[in-house]
PDB file of C-alpha atoms and ligand atoms in Angstrom:
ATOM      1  CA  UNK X   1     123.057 151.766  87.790  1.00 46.00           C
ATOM      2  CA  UNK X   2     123.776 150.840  91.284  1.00 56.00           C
ATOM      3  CA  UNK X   3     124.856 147.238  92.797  1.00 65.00           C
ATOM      4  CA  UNK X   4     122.583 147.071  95.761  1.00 93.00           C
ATOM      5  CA  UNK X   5     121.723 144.014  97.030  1.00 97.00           C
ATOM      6  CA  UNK X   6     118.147 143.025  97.422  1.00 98.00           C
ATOM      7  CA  UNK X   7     115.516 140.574  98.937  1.00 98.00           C
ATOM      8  CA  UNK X   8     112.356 139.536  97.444  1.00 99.00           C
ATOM      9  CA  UNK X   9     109.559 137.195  97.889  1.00 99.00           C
ATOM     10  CA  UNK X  10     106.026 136.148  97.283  1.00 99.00           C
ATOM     11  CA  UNK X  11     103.115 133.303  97.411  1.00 98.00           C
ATOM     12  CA  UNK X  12     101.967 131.886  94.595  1.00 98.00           C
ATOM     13  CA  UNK X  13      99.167 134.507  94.312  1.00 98.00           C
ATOM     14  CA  UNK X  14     102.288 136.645  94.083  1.00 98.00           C
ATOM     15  CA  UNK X  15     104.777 134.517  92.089  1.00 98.00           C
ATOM     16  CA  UNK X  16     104.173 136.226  88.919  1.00 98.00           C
ATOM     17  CA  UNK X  17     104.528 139.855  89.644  1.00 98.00           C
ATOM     18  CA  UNK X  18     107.837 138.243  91.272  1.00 98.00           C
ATOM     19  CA  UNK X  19     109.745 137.307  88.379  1.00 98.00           C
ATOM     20  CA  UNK X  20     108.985 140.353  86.220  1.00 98.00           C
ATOM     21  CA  UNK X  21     110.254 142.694  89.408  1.00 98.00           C
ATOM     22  CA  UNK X  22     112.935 140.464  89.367  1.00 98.00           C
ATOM     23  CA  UNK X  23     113.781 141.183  85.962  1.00 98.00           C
ATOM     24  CA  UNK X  24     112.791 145.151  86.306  1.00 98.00           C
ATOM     25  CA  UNK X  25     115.386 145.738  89.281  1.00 98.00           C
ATOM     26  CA  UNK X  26     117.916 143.300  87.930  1.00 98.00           C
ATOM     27  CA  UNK X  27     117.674 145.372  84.789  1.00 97.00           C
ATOM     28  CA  UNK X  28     118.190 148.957  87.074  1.00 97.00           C
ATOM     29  CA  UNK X  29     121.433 147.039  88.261  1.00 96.00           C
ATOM     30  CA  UNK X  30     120.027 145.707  91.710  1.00 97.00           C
ATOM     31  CA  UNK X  31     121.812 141.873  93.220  1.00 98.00           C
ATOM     32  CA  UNK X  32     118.483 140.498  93.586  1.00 98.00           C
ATOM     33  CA  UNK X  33     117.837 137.273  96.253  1.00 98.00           C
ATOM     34  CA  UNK X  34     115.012 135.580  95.590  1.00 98.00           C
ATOM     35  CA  UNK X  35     113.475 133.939  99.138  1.00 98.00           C
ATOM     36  CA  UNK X  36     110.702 132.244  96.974  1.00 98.00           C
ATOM     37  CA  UNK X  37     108.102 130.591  96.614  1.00 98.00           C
ATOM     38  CA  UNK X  38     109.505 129.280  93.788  1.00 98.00           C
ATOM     39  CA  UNK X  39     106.520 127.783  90.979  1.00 97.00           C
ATOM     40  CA  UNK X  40     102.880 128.954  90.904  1.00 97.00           C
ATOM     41  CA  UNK X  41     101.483 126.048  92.744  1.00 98.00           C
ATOM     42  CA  UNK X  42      99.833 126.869  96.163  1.00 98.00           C
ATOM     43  CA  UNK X  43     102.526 127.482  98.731  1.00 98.00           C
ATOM     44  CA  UNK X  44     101.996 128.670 102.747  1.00 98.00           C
ATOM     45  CA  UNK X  45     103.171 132.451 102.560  1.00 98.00           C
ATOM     46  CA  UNK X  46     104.716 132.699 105.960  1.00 98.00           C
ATOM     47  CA  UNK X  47     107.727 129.918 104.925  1.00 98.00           C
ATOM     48  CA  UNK X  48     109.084 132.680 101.938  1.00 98.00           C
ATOM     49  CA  UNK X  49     108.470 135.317 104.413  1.00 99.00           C
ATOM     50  CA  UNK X  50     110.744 133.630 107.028  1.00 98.00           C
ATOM     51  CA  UNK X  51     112.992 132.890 104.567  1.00 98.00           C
ATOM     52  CA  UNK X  52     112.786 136.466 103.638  1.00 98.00           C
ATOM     53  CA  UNK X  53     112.996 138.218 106.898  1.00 98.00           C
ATOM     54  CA  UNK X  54     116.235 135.487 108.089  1.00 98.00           C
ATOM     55  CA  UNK X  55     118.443 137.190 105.361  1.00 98.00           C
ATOM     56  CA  UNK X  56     117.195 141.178 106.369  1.00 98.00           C
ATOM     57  CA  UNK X  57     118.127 140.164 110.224  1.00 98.00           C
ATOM     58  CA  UNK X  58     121.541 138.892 108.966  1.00 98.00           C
ATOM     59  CA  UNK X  59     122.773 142.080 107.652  1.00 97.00           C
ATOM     60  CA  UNK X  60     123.191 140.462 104.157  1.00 97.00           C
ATOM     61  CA  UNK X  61     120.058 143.125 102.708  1.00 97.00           C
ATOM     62  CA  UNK X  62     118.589 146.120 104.438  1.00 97.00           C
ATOM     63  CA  UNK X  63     115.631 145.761 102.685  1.00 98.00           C
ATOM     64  CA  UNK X  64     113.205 143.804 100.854  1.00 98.00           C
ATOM     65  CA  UNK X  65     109.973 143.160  99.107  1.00 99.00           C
ATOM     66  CA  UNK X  66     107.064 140.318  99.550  1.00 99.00           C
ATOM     67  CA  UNK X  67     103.987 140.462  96.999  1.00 99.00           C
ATOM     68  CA  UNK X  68     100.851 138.110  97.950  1.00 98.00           C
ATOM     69  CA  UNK X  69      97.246 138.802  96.857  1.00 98.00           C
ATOM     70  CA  UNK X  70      96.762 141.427  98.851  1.00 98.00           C
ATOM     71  CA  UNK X  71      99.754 142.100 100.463  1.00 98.00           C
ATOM     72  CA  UNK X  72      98.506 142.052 103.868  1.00 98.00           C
ATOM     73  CA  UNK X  73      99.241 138.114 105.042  1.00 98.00           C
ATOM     74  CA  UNK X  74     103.130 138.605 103.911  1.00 98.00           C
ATOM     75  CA  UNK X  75     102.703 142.131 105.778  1.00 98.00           C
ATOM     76  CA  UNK X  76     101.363 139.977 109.266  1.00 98.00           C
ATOM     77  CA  UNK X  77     104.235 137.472 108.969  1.00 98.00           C
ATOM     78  CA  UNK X  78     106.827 139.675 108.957  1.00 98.00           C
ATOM     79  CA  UNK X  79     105.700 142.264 110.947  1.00 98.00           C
ATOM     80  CA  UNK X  80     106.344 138.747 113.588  1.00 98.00           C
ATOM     81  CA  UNK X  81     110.283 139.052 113.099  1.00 98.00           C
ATOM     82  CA  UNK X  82     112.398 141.683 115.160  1.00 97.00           C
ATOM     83  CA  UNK X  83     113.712 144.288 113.235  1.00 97.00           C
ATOM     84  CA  UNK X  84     111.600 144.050 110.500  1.00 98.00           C
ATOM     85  CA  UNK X  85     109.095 146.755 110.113  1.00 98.00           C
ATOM     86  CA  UNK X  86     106.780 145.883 106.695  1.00 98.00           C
ATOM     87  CA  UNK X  87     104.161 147.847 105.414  1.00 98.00           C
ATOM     88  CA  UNK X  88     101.422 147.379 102.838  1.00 98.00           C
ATOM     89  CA  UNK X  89     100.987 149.545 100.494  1.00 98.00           C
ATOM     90  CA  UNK X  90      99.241 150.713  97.122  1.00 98.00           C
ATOM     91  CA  UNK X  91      99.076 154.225  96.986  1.00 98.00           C
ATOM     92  CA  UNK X  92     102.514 156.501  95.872  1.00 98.00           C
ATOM     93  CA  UNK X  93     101.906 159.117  99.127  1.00 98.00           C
ATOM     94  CA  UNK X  94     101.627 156.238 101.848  1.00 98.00           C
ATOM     95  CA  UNK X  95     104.479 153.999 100.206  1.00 98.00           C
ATOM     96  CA  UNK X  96     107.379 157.920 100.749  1.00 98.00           C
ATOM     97  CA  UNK X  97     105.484 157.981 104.311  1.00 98.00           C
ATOM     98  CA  UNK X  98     106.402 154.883 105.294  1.00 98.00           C
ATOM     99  CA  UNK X  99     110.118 155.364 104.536  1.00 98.00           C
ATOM    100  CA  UNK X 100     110.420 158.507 105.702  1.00 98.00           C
ATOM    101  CA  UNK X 101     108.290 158.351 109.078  1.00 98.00           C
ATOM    102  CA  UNK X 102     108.341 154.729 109.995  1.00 98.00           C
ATOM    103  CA  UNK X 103     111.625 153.400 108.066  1.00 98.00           C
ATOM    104  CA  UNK X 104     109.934 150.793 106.710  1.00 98.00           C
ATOM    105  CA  UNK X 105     112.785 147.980 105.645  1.00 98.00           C
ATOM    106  CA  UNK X 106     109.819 145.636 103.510  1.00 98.00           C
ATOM    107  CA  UNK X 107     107.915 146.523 101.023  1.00 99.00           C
ATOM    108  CA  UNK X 108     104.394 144.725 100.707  1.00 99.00           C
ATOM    109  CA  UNK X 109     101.814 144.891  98.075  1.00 99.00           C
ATOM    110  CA  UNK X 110      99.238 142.817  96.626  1.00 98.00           C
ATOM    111  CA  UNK X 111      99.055 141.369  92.996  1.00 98.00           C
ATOM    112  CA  UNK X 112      95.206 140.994  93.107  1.00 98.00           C
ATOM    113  CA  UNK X 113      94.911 144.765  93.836  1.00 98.00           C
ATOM    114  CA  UNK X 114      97.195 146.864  92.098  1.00 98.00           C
ATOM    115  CA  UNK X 115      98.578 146.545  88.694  1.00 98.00           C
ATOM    116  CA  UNK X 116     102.788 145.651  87.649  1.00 98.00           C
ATOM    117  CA  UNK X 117     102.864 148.988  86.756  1.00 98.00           C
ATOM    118  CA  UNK X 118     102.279 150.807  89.776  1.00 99.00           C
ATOM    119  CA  UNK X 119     104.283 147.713  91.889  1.00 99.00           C
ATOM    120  CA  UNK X 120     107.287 149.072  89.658  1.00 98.00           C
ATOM    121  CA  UNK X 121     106.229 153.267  90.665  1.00 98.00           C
ATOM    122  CA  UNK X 122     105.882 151.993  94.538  1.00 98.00           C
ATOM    123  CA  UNK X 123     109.176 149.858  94.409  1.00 98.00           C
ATOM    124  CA  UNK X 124     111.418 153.066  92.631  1.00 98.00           C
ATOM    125  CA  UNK X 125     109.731 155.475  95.257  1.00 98.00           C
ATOM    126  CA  UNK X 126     110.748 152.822  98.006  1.00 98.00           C
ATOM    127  CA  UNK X 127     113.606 152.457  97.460  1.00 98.00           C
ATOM    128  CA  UNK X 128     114.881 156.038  96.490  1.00 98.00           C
ATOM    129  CA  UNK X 129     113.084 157.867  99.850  1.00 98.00           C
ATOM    130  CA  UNK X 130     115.232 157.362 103.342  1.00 96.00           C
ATOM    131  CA  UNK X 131     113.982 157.558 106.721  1.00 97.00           C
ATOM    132  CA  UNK X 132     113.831 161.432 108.228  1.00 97.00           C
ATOM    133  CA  UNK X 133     116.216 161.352 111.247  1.00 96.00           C
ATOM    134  CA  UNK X 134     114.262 163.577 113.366  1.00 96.00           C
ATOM    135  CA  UNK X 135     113.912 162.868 116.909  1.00 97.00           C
ATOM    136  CA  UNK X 136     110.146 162.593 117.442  1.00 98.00           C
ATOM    137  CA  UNK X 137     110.385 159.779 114.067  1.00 97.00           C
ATOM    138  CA  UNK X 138     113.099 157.730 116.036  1.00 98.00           C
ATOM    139  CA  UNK X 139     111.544 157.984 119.075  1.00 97.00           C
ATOM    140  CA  UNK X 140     108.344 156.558 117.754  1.00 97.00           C
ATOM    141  CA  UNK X 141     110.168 153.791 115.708  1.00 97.00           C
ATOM    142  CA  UNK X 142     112.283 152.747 118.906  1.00 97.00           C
ATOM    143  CA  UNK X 143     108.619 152.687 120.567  1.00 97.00           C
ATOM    144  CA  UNK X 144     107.656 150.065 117.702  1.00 97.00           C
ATOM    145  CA  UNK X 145     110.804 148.089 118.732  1.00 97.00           C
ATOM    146  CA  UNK X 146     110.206 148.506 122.215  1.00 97.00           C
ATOM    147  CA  UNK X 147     106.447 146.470 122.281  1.00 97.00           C
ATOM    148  CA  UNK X 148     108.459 144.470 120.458  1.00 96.00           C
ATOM    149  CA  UNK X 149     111.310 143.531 123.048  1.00 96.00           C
ATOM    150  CA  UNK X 150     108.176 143.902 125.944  1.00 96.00           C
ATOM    151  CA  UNK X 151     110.151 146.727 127.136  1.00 98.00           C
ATOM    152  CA  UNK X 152     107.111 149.244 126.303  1.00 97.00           C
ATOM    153  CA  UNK X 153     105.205 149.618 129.944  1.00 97.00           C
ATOM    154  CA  UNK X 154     108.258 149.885 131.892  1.00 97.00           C
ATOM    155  CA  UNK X 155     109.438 152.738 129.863  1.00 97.00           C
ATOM    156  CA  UNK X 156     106.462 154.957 129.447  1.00 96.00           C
ATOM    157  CA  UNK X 157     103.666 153.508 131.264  1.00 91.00           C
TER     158      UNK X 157
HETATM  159  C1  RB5 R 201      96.197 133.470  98.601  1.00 51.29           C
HETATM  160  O1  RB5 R 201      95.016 133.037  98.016  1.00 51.29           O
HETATM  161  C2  RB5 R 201      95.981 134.731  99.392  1.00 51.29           C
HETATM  162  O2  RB5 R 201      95.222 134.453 100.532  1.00 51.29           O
HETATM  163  C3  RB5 R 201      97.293 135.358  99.764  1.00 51.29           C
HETATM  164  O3  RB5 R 201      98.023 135.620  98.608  1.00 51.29           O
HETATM  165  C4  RB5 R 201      97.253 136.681 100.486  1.00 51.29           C
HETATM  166  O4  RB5 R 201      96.452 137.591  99.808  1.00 51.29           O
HETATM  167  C5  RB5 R 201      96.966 136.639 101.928  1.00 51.29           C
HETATM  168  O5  RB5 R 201      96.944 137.664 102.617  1.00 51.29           O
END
């Protein structure tokens, strides 16, 4: 059991697989935050990912999860906030990559393409790998945050 704290959300394409996650990490002793949407009825996916991606950049989580249909809109939204670096994924390999070469900090996947099961196989291998600390990984990550500040072409252009 563990008492990390964690952030999830989802559309209403992803509201479902939401609660039962919800109820699988609360069970594995994780403080979950839920950044909605909150019913099944249509909703605009960037407002939970906002809501998602305020509480990451406050410190209160380090990391968190967003499920849509296909995990890809949520995965555009908040790849728009600094600091946050979300990936999509539905495969076991590329969801330990993207921890330990890109420190990914938000899990995405998509609830019209995989099943609960393997959202519960991604999310335990997400949150058990950490990033590698080599050099050439950080530099590449602080490259990431660099075309993010605009910084990028004055540094190694
Ligand atoms: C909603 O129908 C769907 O477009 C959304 O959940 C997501 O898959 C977008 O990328």
């Amino acid at each position: 059991m563990n008492n990390k704290k964690l952030v999830i959300g989802s559309d209403h394409a992803g509201f479902e697989y939401k609660a039962k996650l919800i109820d699988y990490l609360t069970a594995k002793g994780y403080e979950m935050i839920d950044a909605g949407t909150y019913s099944a009825d249509s909703c605009d996916y960037p407002v939970p990912v906002h809501a998602l991606c305020k509480i990451i950049q406050s410190g209160e989580c380090a990391e968190g999860i967003l499920i849509c249909g296909t995990g890809i809109g949520v995965s555009m939204a908040a790849n728009k906030h600094h600091g946050i670096r979300a990936a999509v994924c539905s495969a076991k390999y590329s969801t330990e990559m993207t921890r330990l070469h890109n420190d990914a900090n938000v899990l995405c996947m998509g609830a019209r393409v995989i099943d609960f099961s393997l959202v519960c196989e991604l999310t335990d291998i997400f949150l058990s790998t950490d990033a590698l600390t080599e050099e050439r990984h950080l530099r590449r990550q602080q490259m990431i945050s660099d075309l993010e500040d605009g910084t990028f072409e004055e540094k190694y252009e």
